[in-house]
Short mmCIF file of C-alpha atoms and ligand atoms in Angstrom, two decimals:
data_model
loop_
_atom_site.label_atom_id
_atom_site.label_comp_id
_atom_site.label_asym_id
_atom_site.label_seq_id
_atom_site.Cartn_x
_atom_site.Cartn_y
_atom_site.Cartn_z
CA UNK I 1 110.48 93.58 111.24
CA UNK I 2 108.40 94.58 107.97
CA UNK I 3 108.52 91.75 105.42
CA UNK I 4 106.95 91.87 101.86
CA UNK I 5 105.11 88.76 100.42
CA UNK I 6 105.16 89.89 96.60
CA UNK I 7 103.09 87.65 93.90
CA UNK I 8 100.56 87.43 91.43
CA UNK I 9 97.50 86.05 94.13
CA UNK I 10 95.91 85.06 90.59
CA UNK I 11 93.73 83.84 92.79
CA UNK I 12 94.01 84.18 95.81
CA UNK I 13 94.24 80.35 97.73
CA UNK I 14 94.35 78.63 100.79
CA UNK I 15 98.45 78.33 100.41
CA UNK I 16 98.61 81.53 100.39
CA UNK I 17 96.03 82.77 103.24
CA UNK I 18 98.32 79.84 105.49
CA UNK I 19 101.55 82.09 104.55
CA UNK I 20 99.71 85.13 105.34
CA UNK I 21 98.50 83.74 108.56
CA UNK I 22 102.01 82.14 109.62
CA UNK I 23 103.65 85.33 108.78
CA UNK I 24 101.61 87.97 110.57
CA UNK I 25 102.15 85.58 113.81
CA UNK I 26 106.01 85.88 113.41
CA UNK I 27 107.10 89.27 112.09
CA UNK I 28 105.67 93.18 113.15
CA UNK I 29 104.04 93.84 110.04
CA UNK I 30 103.33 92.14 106.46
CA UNK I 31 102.55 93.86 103.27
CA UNK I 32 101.11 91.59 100.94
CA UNK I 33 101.81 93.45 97.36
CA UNK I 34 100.33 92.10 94.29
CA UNK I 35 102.46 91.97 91.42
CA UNK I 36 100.91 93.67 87.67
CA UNK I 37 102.31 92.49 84.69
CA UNK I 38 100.98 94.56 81.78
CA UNK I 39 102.12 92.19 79.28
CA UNK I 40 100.34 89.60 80.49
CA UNK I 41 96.41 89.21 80.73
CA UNK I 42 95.62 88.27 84.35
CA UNK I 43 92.66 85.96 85.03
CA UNK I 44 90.98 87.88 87.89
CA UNK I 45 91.64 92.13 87.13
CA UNK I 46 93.79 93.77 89.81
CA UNK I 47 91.26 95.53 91.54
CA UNK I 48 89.11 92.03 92.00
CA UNK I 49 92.33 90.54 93.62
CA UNK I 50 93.26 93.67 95.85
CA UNK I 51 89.85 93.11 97.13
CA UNK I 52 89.49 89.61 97.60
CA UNK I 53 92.87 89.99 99.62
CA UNK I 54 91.62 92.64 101.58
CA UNK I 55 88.93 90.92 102.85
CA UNK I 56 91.07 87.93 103.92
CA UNK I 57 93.58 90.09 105.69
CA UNK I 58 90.97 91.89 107.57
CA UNK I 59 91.17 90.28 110.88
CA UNK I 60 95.14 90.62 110.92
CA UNK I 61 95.83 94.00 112.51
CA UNK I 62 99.24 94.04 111.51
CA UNK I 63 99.02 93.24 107.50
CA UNK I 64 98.21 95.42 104.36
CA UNK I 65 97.65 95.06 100.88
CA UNK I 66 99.11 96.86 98.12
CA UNK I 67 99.76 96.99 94.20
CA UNK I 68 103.48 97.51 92.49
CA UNK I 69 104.19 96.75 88.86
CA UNK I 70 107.54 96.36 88.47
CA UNK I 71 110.96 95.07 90.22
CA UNK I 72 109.69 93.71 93.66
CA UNK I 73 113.17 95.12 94.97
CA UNK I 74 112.25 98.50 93.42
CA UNK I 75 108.82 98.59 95.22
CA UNK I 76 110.33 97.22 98.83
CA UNK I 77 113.00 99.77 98.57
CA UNK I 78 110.72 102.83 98.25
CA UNK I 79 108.31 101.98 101.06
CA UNK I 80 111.66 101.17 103.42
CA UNK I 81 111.45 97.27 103.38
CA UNK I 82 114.55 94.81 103.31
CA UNK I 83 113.07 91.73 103.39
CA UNK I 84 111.12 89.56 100.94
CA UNK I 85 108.82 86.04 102.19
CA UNK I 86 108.35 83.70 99.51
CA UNK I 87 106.54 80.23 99.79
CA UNK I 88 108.14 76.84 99.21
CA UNK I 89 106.26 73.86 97.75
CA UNK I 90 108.67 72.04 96.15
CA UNK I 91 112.43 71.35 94.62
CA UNK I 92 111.84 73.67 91.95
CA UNK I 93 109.84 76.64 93.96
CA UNK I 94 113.43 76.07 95.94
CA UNK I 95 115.83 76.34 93.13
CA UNK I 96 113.86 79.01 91.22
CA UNK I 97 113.77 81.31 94.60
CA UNK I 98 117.48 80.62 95.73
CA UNK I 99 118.24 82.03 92.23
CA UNK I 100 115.78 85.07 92.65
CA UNK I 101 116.74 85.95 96.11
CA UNK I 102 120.53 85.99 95.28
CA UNK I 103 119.98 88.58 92.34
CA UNK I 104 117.46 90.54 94.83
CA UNK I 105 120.30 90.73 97.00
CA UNK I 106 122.74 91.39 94.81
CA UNK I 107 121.36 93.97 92.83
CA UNK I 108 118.70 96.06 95.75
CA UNK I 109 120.61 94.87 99.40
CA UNK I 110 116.76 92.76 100.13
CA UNK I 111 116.90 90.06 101.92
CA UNK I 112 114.69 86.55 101.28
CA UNK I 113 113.24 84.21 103.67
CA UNK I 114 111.05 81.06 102.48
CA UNK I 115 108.47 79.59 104.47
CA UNK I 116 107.60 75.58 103.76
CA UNK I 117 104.00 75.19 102.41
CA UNK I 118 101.89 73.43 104.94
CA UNK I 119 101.36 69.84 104.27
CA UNK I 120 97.36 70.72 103.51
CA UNK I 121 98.04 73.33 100.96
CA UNK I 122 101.39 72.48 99.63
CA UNK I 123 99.40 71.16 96.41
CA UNK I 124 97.72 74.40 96.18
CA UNK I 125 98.81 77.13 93.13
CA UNK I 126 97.16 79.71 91.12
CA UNK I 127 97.18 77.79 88.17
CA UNK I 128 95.65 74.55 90.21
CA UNK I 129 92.83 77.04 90.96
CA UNK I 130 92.39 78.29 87.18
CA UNK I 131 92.37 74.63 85.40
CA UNK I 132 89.88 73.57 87.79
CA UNK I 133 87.65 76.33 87.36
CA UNK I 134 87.93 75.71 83.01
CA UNK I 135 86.83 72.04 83.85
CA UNK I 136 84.21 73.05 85.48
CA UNK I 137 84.75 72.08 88.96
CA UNK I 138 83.85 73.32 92.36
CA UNK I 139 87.35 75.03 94.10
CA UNK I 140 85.82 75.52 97.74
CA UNK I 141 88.23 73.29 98.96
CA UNK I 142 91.57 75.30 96.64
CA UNK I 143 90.21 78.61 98.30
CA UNK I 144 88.95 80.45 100.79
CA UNK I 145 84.68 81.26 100.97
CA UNK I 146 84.94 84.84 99.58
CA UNK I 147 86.80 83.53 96.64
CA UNK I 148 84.90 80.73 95.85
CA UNK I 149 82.22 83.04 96.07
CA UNK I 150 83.58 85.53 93.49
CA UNK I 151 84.79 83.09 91.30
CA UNK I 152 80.77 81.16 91.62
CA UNK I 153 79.68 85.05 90.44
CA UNK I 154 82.07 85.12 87.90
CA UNK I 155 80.55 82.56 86.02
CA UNK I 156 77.17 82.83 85.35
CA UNK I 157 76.86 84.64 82.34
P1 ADP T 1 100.79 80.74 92.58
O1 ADP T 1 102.04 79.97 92.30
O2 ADP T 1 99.83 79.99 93.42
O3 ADP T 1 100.17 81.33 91.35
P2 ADP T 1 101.98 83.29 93.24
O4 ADP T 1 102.73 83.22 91.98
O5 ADP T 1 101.04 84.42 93.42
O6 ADP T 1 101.17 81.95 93.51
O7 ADP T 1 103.00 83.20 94.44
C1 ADP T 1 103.06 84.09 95.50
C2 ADP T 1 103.87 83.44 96.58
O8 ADP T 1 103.06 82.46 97.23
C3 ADP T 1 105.11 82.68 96.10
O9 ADP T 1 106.13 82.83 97.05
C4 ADP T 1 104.65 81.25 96.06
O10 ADP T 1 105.72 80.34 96.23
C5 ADP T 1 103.75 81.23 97.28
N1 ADP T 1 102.79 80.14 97.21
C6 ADP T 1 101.96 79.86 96.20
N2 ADP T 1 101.24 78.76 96.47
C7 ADP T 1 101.62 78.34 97.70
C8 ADP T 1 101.25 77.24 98.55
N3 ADP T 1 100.34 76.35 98.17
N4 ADP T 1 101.85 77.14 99.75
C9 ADP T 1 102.78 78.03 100.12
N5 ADP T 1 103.19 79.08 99.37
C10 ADP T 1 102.61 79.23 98.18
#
Protein backbone atom coordinates (compact mmCIF):
# COMPACT_ATOMS: atom_id res chain seq x y z
CA UNK A 1 0.00 0.00 0.00
CA UNK A 2 1.22 3.71 -0.86
CA UNK A 3 0.20 6.11 1.92
CA UNK A 4 0.79 9.96 1.89
CA UNK A 5 1.92 11.80 5.12
CA UNK A 6 0.97 15.48 3.95
CA UNK A 7 2.07 18.61 6.33
CA UNK A 8 3.84 21.65 6.73
CA UNK A 9 7.36 19.83 8.41
CA UNK A 10 7.88 23.65 9.48
CA UNK A 11 10.45 22.08 10.91
CA UNK A 12 11.00 19.09 10.58
CA UNK A 13 10.95 17.15 14.40
CA UNK A 14 11.49 14.14 16.14
CA UNK A 15 7.42 13.44 16.09
CA UNK A 16 7.54 13.45 12.89
CA UNK A 17 10.88 11.38 11.90
CA UNK A 18 9.00 8.58 14.66
CA UNK A 19 5.85 8.67 12.13
CA UNK A 20 8.09 8.43 9.26
CA UNK A 21 9.96 5.61 10.80
CA UNK A 22 6.73 3.66 12.11
CA UNK A 23 5.21 4.07 8.77
CA UNK A 24 7.87 2.90 6.34
CA UNK A 25 7.99 -0.39 8.72
CA UNK A 26 4.20 -1.00 8.08
CA UNK A 27 3.09 0.02 4.59
CA UNK A 28 5.08 -0.59 0.83
CA UNK A 29 5.90 2.84 0.28
CA UNK A 30 5.50 6.46 1.99
CA UNK A 31 5.56 9.77 0.30
CA UNK A 32 6.14 12.37 2.65
CA UNK A 33 4.70 15.67 0.70
CA UNK A 34 5.21 19.00 2.13
CA UNK A 35 2.40 21.21 2.05
CA UNK A 36 3.06 25.25 0.43
CA UNK A 37 0.83 27.75 1.45
CA UNK A 38 1.53 30.93 -0.53
CA UNK A 39 -0.42 33.03 1.70
CA UNK A 40 1.38 32.29 4.45
CA UNK A 41 5.19 33.08 5.18
CA UNK A 42 6.81 29.78 6.22
CA UNK A 43 9.63 29.87 8.79
CA UNK A 44 12.16 27.57 7.06
CA UNK A 45 11.70 28.18 2.76
CA UNK A 46 10.47 25.05 0.97
CA UNK A 47 13.51 24.06 -0.54
CA UNK A 48 15.39 24.13 3.14
CA UNK A 49 12.59 21.72 4.37
CA UNK A 50 12.55 19.35 1.20
CA UNK A 51 16.12 19.00 2.06
CA UNK A 52 16.28 18.60 5.58
CA UNK A 53 13.59 15.77 4.94
CA UNK A 54 15.53 14.24 2.43
CA UNK A 55 18.29 13.70 4.40
CA UNK A 56 16.26 12.07 7.21
CA UNK A 57 14.50 9.73 4.86
CA UNK A 58 17.65 8.62 3.32
CA UNK A 59 18.18 5.35 4.94
CA UNK A 60 14.41 4.29 4.27
CA UNK A 61 14.45 2.61 0.85
CA UNK A 62 10.92 2.68 0.51
CA UNK A 63 10.01 6.60 1.28
CA UNK A 64 10.15 9.86 -0.87
CA UNK A 65 9.76 13.36 -0.50
CA UNK A 66 7.79 15.67 -2.45
CA UNK A 67 6.15 19.28 -2.69
CA UNK A 68 2.18 19.97 -3.55
CA UNK A 69 0.48 23.28 -2.90
CA UNK A 70 -2.88 22.77 -2.80
CA UNK A 71 -5.82 20.18 -1.79
CA UNK A 72 -3.82 17.18 -0.29
CA UNK A 73 -6.70 15.02 -1.96
CA UNK A 74 -5.93 16.79 -5.28
CA UNK A 75 -2.15 15.95 -5.05
CA UNK A 76 -2.78 12.06 -3.77
CA UNK A 77 -5.19 11.64 -6.55
CA UNK A 78 -2.83 12.57 -9.40
CA UNK A 79 0.15 10.48 -8.31
CA UNK A 80 -2.53 7.33 -7.76
CA UNK A 81 -2.67 7.38 -3.86
CA UNK A 82 -5.87 6.61 -1.67
CA UNK A 83 -4.70 6.88 1.52
CA UNK A 84 -3.65 9.74 3.82
CA UNK A 85 -1.42 9.09 7.54
CA UNK A 86 -1.86 11.77 9.88
CA UNK A 87 -0.35 11.95 13.49
CA UNK A 88 -2.34 12.05 16.72
CA UNK A 89 -1.16 13.93 19.84
CA UNK A 90 -4.06 14.82 21.43
CA UNK A 91 -8.13 15.31 21.77
CA UNK A 92 -8.06 18.07 19.48
CA UNK A 93 -5.35 16.67 16.71
CA UNK A 94 -8.34 13.82 16.99
CA UNK A 95 -11.36 15.92 16.49
CA UNK A 96 -9.73 18.30 13.98
CA UNK A 97 -8.57 15.08 11.73
CA UNK A 98 -11.90 13.02 12.11
CA UNK A 99 -13.42 16.20 10.60
CA UNK A 100 -10.68 16.48 7.79
CA UNK A 101 -10.63 12.90 6.88
CA UNK A 102 -14.48 12.70 6.50
CA UNK A 103 -14.50 15.71 3.92
CA UNK A 104 -11.26 13.99 2.22
CA UNK A 105 -13.41 11.16 1.82
CA UNK A 106 -16.27 12.64 0.92
CA UNK A 107 -15.24 14.94 -1.55
CA UNK A 108 -11.73 12.83 -3.37
CA UNK A 109 -12.72 8.80 -2.30
CA UNK A 110 -9.01 9.08 0.14
CA UNK A 111 -8.91 7.29 2.84
CA UNK A 112 -7.25 8.45 6.52
CA UNK A 113 -5.44 6.49 9.00
CA UNK A 114 -3.92 8.18 12.31
CA UNK A 115 -1.04 6.91 14.02
CA UNK A 116 -0.73 7.79 18.09
CA UNK A 117 2.34 10.03 18.77
CA UNK A 118 4.88 8.12 20.73
CA UNK A 119 4.90 8.87 24.34
CA UNK A 120 8.63 10.65 23.81
CA UNK A 121 7.53 12.96 21.12
CA UNK A 122 3.89 13.36 21.65
CA UNK A 123 4.85 16.98 23.10
CA UNK A 124 6.69 17.67 20.02
CA UNK A 125 5.07 20.36 17.16
CA UNK A 126 6.36 22.76 14.71
CA UNK A 127 5.41 25.58 16.58
CA UNK A 128 7.13 23.98 19.97
CA UNK A 129 10.26 24.02 17.74
CA UNK A 130 9.80 27.79 16.49
CA UNK A 131 9.03 29.48 20.11
CA UNK A 132 11.97 27.80 21.41
CA UNK A 133 14.23 28.83 18.84
CA UNK A 134 12.77 32.95 19.39
CA UNK A 135 13.73 32.38 23.14
CA UNK A 136 16.77 31.51 22.39
CA UNK A 137 17.07 28.00 23.35
CA UNK A 138 18.93 24.96 22.23
CA UNK A 139 16.17 22.39 20.25
CA UNK A 140 18.63 19.28 19.94
CA UNK A 141 16.44 17.46 21.97
CA UNK A 142 12.80 18.85 19.65
CA UNK A 143 14.83 17.63 16.49
CA UNK A 144 16.84 15.58 14.80
CA UNK A 145 21.06 16.52 14.36
CA UNK A 146 20.76 17.83 10.75
CA UNK A 147 18.09 20.17 11.86
CA UNK A 148 19.47 21.40 14.81
CA UNK A 149 22.30 21.91 12.74
CA UNK A 150 20.54 24.07 10.11
CA UNK A 151 18.59 25.84 12.41
CA UNK A 152 22.38 26.57 14.68
CA UNK A 153 23.45 28.03 10.88
CA UNK A 154 20.50 29.86 10.57
CA UNK A 155 21.25 32.04 13.23
CA UNK A 156 24.35 33.57 13.24
CA UNK A 157 24.02 36.58 11.43
P1 LIG B 1 3.34 20.41 13.39
O1 LIG B 1 2.00 20.34 14.05
O2 LIG B 1 4.42 19.84 14.23
O3 LIG B 1 3.67 21.77 12.84
P2 LIG B 1 2.59 19.49 10.75
O4 LIG B 1 1.53 20.51 10.74
O5 LIG B 1 3.64 19.57 9.72
O6 LIG B 1 3.32 19.43 12.16
O7 LIG B 1 1.91 18.07 10.77
C1 LIG B 1 2.20 17.03 9.89
C2 LIG B 1 1.66 15.77 10.49
O8 LIG B 1 2.52 15.35 11.54
C3 LIG B 1 0.27 15.91 11.13
O9 LIG B 1 -0.45 14.72 10.90
C4 LIG B 1 0.58 16.05 12.60
O10 LIG B 1 -0.48 15.60 13.41
C5 LIG B 1 1.76 15.11 12.71
N1 LIG B 1 2.57 15.41 13.87
C6 LIG B 1 3.09 16.60 14.21
N2 LIG B 1 3.75 16.51 15.37
C7 LIG B 1 3.67 15.23 15.77
C8 LIG B 1 4.15 14.49 16.91
N3 LIG B 1 4.85 15.08 17.87
N4 LIG B 1 3.88 13.18 16.98
C9 LIG B 1 3.16 12.59 16.02
N5 LIG B 1 2.66 13.22 14.93
C10 LIG B 1 2.92 14.52 14.81
Amino acid sequence: MIVLYPGSFDPPHLGHLDIIRRAAAMFDRLVVAVAVNPNKPPFLGIDQRLELLRGLVAGFGNVTVDRYQGATIVYAEAHGIRVLLRGVRSGQDLEQERALAIVNRSLGGVETLLLPAAAETVHLSGRLVREALAAGLAVDALVPPAVAAALAARRIP
